[in-house]
Every structure is written in C-alpha cells, then in structure tokens.
mmCIF file of C-alpha atoms and ligand atoms in Angstrom:
data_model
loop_
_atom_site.group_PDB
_atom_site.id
_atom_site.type_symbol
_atom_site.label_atom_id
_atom_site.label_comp_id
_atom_site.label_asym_id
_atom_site.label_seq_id
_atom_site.Cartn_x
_atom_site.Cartn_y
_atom_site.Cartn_z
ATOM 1 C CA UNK A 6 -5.303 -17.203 -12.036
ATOM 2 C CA UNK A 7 -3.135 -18.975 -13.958
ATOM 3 C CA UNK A 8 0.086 -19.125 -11.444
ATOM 4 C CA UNK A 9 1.210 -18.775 -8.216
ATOM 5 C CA UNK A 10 2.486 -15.326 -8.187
ATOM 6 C CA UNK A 11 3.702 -14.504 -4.981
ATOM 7 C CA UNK A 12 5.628 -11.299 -6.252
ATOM 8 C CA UNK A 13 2.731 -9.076 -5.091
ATOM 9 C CA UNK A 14 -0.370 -8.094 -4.380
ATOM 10 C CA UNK A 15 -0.740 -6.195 -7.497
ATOM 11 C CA UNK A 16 -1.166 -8.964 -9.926
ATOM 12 C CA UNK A 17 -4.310 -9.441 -8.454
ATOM 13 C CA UNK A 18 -7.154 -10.069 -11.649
ATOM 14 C CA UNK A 19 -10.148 -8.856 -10.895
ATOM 15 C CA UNK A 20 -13.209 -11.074 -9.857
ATOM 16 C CA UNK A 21 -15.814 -12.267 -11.887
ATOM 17 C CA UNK A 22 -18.321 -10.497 -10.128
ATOM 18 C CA UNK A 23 -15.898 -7.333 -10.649
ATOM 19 C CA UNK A 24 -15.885 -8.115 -14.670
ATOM 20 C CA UNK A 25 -19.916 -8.294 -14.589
ATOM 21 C CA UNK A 26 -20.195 -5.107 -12.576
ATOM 22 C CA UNK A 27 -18.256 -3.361 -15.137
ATOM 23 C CA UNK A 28 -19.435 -4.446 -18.120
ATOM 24 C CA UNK A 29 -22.829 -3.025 -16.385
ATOM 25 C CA UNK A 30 -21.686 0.036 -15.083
ATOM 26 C CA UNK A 31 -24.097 3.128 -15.426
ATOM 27 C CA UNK A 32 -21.394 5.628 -16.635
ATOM 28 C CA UNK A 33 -21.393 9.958 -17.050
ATOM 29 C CA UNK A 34 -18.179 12.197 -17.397
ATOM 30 C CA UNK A 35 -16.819 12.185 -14.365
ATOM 31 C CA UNK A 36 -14.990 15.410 -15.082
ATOM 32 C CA UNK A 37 -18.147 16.962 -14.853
ATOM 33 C CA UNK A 38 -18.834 14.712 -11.557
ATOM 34 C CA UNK A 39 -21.122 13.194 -13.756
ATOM 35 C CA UNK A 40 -20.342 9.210 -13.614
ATOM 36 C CA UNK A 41 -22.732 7.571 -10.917
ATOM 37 C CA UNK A 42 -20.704 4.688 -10.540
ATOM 38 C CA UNK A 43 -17.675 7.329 -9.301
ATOM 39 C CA UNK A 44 -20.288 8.859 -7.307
ATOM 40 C CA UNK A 45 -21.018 5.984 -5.730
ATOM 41 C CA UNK A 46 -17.363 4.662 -4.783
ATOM 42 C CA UNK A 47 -16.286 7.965 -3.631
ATOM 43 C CA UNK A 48 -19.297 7.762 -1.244
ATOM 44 C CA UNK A 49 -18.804 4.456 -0.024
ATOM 45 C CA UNK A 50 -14.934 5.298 0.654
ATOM 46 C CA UNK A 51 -15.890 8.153 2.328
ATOM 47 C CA UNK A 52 -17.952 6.759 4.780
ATOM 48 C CA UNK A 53 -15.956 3.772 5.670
ATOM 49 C CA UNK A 54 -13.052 6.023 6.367
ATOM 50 C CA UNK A 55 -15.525 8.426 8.159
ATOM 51 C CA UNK A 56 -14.750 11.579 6.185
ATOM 52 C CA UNK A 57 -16.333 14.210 4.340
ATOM 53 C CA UNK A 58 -15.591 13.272 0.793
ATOM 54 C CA UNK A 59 -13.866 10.776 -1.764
ATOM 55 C CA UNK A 60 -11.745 11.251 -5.388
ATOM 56 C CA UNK A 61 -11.359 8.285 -7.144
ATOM 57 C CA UNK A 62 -7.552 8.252 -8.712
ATOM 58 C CA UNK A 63 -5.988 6.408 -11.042
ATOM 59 C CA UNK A 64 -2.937 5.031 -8.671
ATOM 60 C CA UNK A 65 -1.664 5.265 -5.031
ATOM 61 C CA UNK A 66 0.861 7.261 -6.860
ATOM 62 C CA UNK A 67 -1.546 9.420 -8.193
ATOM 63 C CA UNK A 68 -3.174 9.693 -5.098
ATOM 64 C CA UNK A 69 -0.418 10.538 -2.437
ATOM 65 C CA UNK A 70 1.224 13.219 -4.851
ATOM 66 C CA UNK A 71 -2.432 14.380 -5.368
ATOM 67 C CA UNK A 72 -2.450 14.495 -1.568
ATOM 68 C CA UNK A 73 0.557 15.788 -0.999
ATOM 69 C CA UNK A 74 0.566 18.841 -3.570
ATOM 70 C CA UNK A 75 -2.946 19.641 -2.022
ATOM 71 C CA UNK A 76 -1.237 20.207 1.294
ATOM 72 C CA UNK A 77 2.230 21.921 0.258
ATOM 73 C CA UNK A 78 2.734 24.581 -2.116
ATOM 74 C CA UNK A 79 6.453 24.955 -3.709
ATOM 75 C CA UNK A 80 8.920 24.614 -1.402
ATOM 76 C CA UNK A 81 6.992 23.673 1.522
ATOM 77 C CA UNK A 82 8.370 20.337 3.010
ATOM 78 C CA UNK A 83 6.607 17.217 3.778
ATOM 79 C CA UNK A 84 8.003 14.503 6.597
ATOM 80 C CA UNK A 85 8.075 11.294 5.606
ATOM 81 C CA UNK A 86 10.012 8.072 6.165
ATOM 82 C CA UNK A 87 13.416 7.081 4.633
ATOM 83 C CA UNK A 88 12.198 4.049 3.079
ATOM 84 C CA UNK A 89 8.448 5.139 2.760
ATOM 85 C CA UNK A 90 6.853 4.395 -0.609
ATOM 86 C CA UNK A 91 6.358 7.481 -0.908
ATOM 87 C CA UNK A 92 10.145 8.775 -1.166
ATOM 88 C CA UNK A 93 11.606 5.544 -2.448
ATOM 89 C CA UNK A 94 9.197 4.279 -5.641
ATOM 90 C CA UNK A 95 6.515 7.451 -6.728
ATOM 91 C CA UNK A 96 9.869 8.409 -9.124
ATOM 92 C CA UNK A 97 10.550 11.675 -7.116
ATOM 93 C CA UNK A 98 7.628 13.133 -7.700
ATOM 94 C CA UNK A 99 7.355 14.915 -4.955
ATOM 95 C CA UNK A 100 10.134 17.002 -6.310
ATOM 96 C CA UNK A 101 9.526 16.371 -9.490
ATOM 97 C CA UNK A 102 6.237 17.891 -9.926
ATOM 98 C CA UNK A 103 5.623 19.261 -7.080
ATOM 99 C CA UNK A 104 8.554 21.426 -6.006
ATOM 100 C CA UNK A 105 8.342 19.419 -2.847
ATOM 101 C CA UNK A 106 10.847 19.655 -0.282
ATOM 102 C CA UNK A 107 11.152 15.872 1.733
ATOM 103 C CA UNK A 108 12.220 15.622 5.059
ATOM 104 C CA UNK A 109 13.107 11.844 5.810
ATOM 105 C CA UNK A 110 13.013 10.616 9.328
ATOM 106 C CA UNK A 111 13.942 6.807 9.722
ATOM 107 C CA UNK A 112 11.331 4.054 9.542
ATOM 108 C CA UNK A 113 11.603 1.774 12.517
ATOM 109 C CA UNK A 114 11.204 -1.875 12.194
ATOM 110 C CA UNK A 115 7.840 -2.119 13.640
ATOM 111 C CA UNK A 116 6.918 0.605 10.358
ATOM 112 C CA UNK A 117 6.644 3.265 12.481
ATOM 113 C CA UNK A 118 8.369 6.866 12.681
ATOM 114 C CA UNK A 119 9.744 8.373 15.952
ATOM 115 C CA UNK A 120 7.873 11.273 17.587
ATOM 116 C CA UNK A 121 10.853 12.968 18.723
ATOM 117 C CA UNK A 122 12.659 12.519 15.164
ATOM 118 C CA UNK A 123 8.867 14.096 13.530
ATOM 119 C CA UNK A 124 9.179 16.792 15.528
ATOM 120 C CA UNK A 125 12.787 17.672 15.107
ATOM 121 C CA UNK A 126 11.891 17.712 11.112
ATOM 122 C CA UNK A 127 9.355 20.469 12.128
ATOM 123 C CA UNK A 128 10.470 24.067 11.476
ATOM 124 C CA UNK A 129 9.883 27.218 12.738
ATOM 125 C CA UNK A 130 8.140 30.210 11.713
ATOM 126 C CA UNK A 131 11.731 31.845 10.396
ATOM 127 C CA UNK A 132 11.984 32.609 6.852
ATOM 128 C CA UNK A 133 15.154 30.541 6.514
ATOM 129 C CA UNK A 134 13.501 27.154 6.577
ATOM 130 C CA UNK A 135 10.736 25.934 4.666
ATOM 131 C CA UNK A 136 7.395 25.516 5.593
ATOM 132 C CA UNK A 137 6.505 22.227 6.785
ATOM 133 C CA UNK A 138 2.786 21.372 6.046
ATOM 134 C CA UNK A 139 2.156 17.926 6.574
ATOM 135 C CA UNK A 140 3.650 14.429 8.193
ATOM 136 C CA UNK A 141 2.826 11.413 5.810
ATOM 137 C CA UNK A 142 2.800 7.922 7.403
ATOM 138 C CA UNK A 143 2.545 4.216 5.809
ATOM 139 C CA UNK A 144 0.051 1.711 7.257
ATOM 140 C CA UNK A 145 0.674 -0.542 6.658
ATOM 141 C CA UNK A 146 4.250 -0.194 6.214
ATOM 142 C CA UNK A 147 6.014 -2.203 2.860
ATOM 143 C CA UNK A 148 9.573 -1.588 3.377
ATOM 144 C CA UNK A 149 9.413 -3.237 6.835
ATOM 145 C CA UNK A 150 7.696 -6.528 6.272
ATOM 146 C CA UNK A 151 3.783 -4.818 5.993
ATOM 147 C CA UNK A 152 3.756 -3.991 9.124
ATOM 148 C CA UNK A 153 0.356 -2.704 10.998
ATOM 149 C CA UNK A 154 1.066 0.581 12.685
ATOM 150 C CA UNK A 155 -2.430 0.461 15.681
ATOM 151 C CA UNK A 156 -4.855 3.616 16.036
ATOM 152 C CA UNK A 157 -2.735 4.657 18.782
ATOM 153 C CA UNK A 158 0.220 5.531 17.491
ATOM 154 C CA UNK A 159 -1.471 7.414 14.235
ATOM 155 C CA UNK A 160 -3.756 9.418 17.020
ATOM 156 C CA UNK A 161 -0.360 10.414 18.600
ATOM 157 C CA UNK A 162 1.154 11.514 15.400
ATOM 158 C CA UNK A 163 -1.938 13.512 14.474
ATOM 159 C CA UNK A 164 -1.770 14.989 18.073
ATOM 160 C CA UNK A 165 1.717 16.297 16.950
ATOM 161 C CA UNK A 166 1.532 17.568 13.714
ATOM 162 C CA UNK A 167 -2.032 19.014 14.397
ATOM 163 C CA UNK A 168 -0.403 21.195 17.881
ATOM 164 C CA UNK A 169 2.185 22.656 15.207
ATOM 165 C CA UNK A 170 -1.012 23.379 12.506
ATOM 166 C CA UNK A 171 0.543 20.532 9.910
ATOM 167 C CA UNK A 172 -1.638 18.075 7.894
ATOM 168 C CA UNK A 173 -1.335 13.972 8.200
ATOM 169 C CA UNK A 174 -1.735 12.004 5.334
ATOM 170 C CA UNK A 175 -1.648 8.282 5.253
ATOM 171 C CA UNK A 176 -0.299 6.335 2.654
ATOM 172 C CA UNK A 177 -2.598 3.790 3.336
ATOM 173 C CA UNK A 178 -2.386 1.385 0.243
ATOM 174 C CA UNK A 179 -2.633 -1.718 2.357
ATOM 175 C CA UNK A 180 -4.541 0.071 5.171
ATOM 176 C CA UNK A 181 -7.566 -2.724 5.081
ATOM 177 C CA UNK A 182 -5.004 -5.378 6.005
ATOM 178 C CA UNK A 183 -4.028 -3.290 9.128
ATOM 179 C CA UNK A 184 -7.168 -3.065 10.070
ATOM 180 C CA UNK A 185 -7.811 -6.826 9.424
ATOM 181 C CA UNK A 186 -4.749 -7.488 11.402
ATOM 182 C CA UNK A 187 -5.439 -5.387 14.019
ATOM 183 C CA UNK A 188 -9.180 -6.165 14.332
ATOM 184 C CA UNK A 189 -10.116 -2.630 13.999
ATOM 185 C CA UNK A 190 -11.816 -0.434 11.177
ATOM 186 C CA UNK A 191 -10.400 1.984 8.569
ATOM 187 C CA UNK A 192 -12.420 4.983 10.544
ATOM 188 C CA UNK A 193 -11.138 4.075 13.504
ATOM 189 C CA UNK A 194 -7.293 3.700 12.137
ATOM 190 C CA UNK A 195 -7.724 7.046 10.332
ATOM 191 C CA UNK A 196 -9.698 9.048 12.694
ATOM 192 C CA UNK A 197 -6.304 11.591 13.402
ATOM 193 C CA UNK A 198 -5.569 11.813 9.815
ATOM 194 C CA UNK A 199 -6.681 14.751 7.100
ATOM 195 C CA UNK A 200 -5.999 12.487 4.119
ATOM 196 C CA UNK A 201 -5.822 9.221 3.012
ATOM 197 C CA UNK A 202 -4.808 7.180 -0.348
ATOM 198 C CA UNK A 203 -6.035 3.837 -0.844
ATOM 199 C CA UNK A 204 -5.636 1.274 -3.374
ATOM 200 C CA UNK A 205 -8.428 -0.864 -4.992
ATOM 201 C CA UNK A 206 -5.888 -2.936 -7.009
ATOM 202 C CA UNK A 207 -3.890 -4.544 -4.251
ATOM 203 C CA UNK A 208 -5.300 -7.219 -2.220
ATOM 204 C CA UNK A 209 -8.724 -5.781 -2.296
ATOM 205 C CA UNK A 210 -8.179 -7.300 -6.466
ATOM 206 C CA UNK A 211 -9.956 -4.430 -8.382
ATOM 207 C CA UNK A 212 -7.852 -4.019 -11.942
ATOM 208 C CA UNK A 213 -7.383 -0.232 -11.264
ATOM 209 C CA UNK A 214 -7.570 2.837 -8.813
ATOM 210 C CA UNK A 215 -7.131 3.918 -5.800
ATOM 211 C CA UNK A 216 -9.297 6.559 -3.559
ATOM 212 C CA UNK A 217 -7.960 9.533 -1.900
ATOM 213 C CA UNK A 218 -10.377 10.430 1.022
ATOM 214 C CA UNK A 219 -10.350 13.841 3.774
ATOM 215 C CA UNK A 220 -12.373 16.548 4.526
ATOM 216 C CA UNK A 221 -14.566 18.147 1.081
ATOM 217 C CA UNK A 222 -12.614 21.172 1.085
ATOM 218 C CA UNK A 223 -9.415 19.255 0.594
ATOM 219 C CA UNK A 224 -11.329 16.918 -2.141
ATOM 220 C CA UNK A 225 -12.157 20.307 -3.679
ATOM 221 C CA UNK A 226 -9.103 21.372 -3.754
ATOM 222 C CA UNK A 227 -7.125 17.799 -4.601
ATOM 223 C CA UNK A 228 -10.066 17.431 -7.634
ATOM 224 C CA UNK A 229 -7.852 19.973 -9.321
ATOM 225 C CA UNK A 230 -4.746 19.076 -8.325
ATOM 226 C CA UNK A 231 -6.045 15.548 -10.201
ATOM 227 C CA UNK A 232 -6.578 17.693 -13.329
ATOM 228 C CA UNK A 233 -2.993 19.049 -13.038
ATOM 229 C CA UNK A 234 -2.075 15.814 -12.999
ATOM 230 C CA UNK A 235 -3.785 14.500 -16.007
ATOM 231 C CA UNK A 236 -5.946 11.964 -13.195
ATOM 232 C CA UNK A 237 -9.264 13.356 -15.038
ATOM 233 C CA UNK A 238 -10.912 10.405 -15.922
ATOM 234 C CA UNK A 239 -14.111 10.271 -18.242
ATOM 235 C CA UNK A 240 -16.518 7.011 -18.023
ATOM 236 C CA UNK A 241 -14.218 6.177 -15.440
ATOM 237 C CA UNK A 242 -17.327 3.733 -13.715
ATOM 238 C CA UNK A 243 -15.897 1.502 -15.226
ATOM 239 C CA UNK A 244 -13.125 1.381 -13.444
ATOM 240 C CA UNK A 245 -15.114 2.547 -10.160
ATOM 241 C CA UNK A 246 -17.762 -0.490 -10.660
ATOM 242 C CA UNK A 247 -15.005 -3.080 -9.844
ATOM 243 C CA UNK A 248 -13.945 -0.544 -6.572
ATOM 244 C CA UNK A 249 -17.304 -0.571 -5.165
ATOM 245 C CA UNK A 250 -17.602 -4.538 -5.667
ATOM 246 C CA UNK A 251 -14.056 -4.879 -4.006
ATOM 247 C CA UNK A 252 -15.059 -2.538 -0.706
ATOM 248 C CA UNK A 253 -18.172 -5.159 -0.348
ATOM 249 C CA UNK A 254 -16.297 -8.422 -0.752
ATOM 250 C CA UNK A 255 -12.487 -8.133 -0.370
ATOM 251 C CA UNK A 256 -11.857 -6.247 3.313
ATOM 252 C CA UNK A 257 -13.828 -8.977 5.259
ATOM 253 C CA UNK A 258 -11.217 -11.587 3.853
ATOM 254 C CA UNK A 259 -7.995 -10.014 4.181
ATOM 255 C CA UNK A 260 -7.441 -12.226 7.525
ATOM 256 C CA UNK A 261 -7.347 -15.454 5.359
ATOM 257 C CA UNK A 262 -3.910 -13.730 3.233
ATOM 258 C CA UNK A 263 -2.529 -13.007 6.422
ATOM 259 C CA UNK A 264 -3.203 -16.342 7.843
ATOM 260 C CA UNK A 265 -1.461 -18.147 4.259
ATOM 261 C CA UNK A 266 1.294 -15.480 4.646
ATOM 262 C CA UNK A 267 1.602 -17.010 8.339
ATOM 263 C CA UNK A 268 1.713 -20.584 7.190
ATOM 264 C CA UNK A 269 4.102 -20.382 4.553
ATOM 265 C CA UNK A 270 6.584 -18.461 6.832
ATOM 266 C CA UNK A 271 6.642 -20.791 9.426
ATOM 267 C CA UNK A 272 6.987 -23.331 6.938
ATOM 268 C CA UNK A 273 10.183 -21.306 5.152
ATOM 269 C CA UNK A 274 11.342 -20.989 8.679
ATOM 270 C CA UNK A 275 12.337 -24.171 9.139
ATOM 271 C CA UNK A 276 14.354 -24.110 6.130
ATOM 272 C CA UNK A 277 18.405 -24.610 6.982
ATOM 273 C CA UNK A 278 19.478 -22.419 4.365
ATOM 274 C CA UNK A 279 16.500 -19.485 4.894
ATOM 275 C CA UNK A 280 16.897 -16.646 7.536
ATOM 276 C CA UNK A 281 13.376 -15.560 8.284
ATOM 277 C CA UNK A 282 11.726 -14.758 11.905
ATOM 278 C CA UNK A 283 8.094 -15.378 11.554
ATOM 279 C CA UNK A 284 7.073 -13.318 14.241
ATOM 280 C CA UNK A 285 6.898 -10.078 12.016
ATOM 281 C CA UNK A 286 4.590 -11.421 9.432
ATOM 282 C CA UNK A 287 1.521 -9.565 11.026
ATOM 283 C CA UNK A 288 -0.134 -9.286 7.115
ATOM 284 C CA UNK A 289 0.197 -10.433 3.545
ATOM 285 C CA UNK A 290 4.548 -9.480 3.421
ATOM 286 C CA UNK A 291 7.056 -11.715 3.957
ATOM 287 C CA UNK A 292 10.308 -11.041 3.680
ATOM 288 C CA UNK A 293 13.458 -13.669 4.186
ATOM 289 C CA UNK A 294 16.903 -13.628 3.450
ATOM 290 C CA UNK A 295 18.872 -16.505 2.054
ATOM 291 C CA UNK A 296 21.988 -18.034 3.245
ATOM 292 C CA UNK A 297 24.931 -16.837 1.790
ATOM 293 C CA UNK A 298 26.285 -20.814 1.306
ATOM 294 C CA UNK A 299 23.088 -21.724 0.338
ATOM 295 C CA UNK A 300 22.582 -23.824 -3.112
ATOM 296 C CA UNK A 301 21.298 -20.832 -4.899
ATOM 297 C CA UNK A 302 20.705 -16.998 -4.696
ATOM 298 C CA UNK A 303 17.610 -14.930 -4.914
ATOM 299 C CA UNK A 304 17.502 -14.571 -8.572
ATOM 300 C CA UNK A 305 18.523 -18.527 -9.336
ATOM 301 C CA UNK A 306 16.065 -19.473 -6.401
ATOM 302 C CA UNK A 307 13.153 -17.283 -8.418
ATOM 303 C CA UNK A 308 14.223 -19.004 -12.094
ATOM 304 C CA UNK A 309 14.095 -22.553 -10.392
ATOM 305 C CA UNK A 310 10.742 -21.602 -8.871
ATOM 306 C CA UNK A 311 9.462 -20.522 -12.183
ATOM 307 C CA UNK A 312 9.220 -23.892 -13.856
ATOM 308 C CA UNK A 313 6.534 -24.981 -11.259
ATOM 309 C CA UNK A 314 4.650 -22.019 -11.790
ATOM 310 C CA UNK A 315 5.663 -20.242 -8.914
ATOM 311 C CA UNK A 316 6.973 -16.513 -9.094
ATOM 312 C CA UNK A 317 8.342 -14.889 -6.177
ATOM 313 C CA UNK A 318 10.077 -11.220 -6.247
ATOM 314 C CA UNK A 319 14.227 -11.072 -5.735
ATOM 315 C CA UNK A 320 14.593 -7.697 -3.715
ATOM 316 C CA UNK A 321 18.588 -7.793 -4.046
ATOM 317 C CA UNK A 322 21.143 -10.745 -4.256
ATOM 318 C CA UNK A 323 19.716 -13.007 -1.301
ATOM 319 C CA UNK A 324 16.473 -11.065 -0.233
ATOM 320 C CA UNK A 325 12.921 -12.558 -1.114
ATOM 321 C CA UNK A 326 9.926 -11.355 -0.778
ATOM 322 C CA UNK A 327 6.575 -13.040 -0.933
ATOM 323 C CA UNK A 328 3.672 -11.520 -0.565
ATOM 324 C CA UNK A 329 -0.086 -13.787 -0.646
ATOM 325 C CA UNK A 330 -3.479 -12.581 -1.763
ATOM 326 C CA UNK A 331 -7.114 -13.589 -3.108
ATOM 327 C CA UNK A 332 -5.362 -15.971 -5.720
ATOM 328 C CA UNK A 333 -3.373 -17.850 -3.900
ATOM 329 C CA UNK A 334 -5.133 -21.058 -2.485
ATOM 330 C CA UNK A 335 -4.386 -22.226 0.490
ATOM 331 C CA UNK A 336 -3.391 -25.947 -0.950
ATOM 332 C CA UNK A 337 -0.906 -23.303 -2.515
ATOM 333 C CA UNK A 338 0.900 -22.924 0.802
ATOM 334 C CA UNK A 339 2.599 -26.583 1.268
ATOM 335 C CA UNK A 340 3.232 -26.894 -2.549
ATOM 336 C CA UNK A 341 5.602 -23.848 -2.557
ATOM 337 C CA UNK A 342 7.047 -24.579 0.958
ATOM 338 C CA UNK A 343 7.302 -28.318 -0.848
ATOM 339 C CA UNK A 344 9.335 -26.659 -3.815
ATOM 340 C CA UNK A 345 11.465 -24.617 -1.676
ATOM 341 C CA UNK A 346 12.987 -27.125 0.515
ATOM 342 C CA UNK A 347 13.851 -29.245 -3.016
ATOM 343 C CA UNK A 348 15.553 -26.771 -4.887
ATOM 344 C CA UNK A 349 17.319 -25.393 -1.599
ATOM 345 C CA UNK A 350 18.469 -28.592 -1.156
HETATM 346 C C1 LIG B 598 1.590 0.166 -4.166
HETATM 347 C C2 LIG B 598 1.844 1.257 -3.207
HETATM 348 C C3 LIG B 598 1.658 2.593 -3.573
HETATM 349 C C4 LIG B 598 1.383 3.046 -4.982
HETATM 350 O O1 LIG B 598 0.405 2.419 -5.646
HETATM 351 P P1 LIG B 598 0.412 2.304 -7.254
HETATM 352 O O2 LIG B 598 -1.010 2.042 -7.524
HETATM 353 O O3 LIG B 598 1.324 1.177 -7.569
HETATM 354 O O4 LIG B 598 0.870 3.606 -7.814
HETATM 355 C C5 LIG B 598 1.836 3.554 -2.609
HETATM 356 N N1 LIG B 598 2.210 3.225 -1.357
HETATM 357 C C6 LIG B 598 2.408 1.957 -0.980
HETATM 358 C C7 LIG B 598 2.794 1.666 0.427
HETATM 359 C C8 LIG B 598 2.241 0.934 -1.890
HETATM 360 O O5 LIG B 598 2.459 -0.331 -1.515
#
C-alpha cells in the first residue's frame, strides 16, 4: 500500500494471492446459483458461522437491509441501537426501502444494549403498535471504540427476543475481530442469532462483499429480497474468489491489528495534548479526543499528518479516529506516534 491510512479498515487492497485467485476464478450466473466460486464462499461462511446457508452481497449495507426486510414486513419495527451502523450510516434505509419502523435503545459504552431497555421496545399483541420482529445487535460495536460484545451477552439477547418469537440479527461487519479479541469463534459468538452480515472488505482485505448467513429458509427468502434490491450479481466469483482467500488467511491474523491498535494508543496516550484511555482499545478502533488548547484541531492535525503520508479520519472538531489493519506495518506504529508528538508540539 502506498500510505499509512489509518482512516479505516476499508481501504484495505486486496492481496496478491486475492488478485491471482480472481483472475482464476471458475465463474457461472450466480442468479441462476450457477457461479461455483459463490457456491463455494457461501459454503465456507456458512459453516464457520455454523448455519444452514450463505448469500454473498454486495455490502454490509446490502446485507443488513437484506436481513432486515427478510425479517419485517411494512411497518413492522426492528430494535436497534441509537448509534448502531445500522440506524446512523445505511442512509435510512430501513425506512427508506423498507417501510421499516426503528426502535432505538441506547448503546452502552462497552457496545452493548440493555436487556431491560430491549424489552421495553417490545410490543404487544394490540393492534395499536407495530409488530416488532427482530432485535439487531453490532459486534463488534463502531460507534463505541470496536468494542467486542462476548457469547454471553448475545446468548442472553437471543434468549429474549426468541421467548417473545422475534428474530436476532447481527451486524457483524467486524465480527472476526471479536472473536480474535475474545479468543472465541464466529459459531460460537453467533450461536443465539438467526442472521448475520459480514464483511469481506474490512480487515479481512477482500476488494468487495460481504455474506449474510442464517437458517436456508431465511437465505431463500433474503435471495429475493437481494433481487429487490438490485444485489443480483452475475460472474460475481470474481468477487467471491478474493472472499474465500480472505476466510483462509485474514481471521487467524486479526490479533496482530489489535495488538498495533494497542501500541499506538498507549503511545498517543502519553501525549499532553491527547485525551485517550487505552483500556478500551480491545480491537482495530481507536478513538481520542484532542485538547481543546492544543496546537491544532482534528482537521489541521489530519492535513499536517498528510504530508508524511499518514491519513487519519477527523470524526468532528477534536475527535480522531484511527483504526489499523493488514497494511499497516508494525515499524508503522512508532513513526506515526513519532509524527504526532511533533506536530502536537
Ligand atoms: C462498514 C460497516 C457496515 C456496512 O458495510 P459497507 O460494506 O460499508 O456497506 C455495517 N455495519 C458496520 C458496523 C460497519 O462497520
């Protein structure tokens, strides 16, 4: 890669062992469920997430409205947190396209939602409220720093919304670095949940997709939801080629991003003029704030940064984020730390 671009995950290129598997794809219509290379990754998903069936999508997006209009039907609602992906950056499509009534319930700052706040978003059987179908969850959670929400907590939420016959879906677009973080597996995370969305093209480095996972009569039903959509891909193993190439290599690794992620806050924690407590960076996310009488705000900080060829993501007037991944080296770490503490000054 040809910077240090700390702004996300997503700028990930793919590998050259993802470029050669693509160019050599064996490809079909996968419309028709034709593409072997599709068939393949939806397999492979499947079974690492220990469910009945996978559909390849073109984005989380794609996938968690896919997910979500497969569980609700107009005016049904769906729970989800306040500052969930989900509500805050799919562009309303819940309501949008779906007809999608959200019910938002306050993320917490360990990422996770309260029981008692889920259940008082719950309606009854009185034709008044809507319907509620399904609870969706983040694991791990952006908003909050990427933080890993354990197998315990999503068993207890699936206990809940399963006793009052509701669906859980996980947005799990970083859900491999829970389970790095957590030292557990994807199946084991997911076990309580009905659907999942993951995405290939975050730290896992494919160029595209993500992979929607659950039971095969909810694939069957979300494959046409994906049509709906306009998600109906053709030779889409190409795309798929780099997936199944990124569930070999990438997951195994994720614990060396979280350890960078470590290293460079405690090195930005030292910092006079940063605010930052290290102790929440359980992943690839950091977030810090700067001093308000510090030298230079978020936006100045990221233009100063830029002539050494770092880029780092402003999120408001004195909030950073950072997040690492595959392309950041770890001789990366004390070079931005190094270019920090000069410009701040
Ligand atoms: C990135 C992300 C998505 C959406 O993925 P896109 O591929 O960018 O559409 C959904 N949820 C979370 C938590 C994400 O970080």
């Amino acid at each position: 890669m040809d910077r240090i671009d700390l702004r996300s995950d997503t700028v990930t290129w793919p590998t050259p062992r993802m470029r050669q598997a693509m160019a050599e794809a064996p490809v079909g219509d996968d419309v028709y469920g034709e593409d072997p290379t599709v068939n393949a990754l939806q397999a492979q998903a499947a079974a690492l997430f220990d469910k009945e069936a996978g559909l390849l999508v073109a984005s989380g997006t794609q996938g968690n409205i896919t997910a979500l209009m497969t569980h609700c039907g107009r005016g049904d609602r769906a729970i989800m947190g306040n500052i969930a992906h989900t509500h805050l950056y799919e562009a309303g499509n819940p309501a949008a396209l779906g007809g999608i009534q959200t019910h938002m319930v306050p993320v917490q700052p360990d990422g996770s939602l309260r029981l008692e706040d889920l259940e008082a978003g719950i309606t009854s059987d009185d034709s008044h409220y809507p319907v509620t179908r399904v609870i969706s969850i983040e694991n791990t959670q952006g908003s909050v720093g990427g933080q890993p929400l354990p197998a315990s907590y999503i068993e207890a939420v699936g206990a809940l919304a399963h006793k009052r016959g509701l669906h859980l879906h996980i947005d799990g677009a970083r859900i491999f670095n829970a389970a790095a973080a957590l030292e557990t597996s994807v199946a084991e995370l997911c076990a309580a949940a009905d659907s999942v969305t993951f995405c290939l093209s975050k730290g896992l480095c494919a160029p595209v997709g993500s992979v929607l996972v659950g039971s095969h009569d909810f694939i069957r039903r979300a494959h046409r939801v994906r049509k709906l959509l306009g998600g109906g891909m053709r030779q889409a193993g190409i795309i798929a080629a780099a997936g199944l190439v990124a569930l070999e290599e990438m997951p195994g690794r994720l614990h060396e991003d979280h350890a960078k992620a470590r290293a460079l806050a405690d090195a930005l924690a030292q910092m006079p003029c940063i605010q930052l407590d290290p102790a929440p960076v359980r992943t690839n996310m950091i977030f810090f704030d700067l001093h308000p009488d510090a030298p230079l705000d978020a936006e100045q900080l990221a233009e100063r940064l830029r002539a050494d060829n770092i880029w780092i993501g402003p999120f408001g007037k004195w909030r950073v984020r950072l997040v690492t991944h595959y392309w950041i080296m770890p001789e990366h770490v004390e070079f931005v730390a190094q270019r920090m503490r000069h410009h701040l000054a």
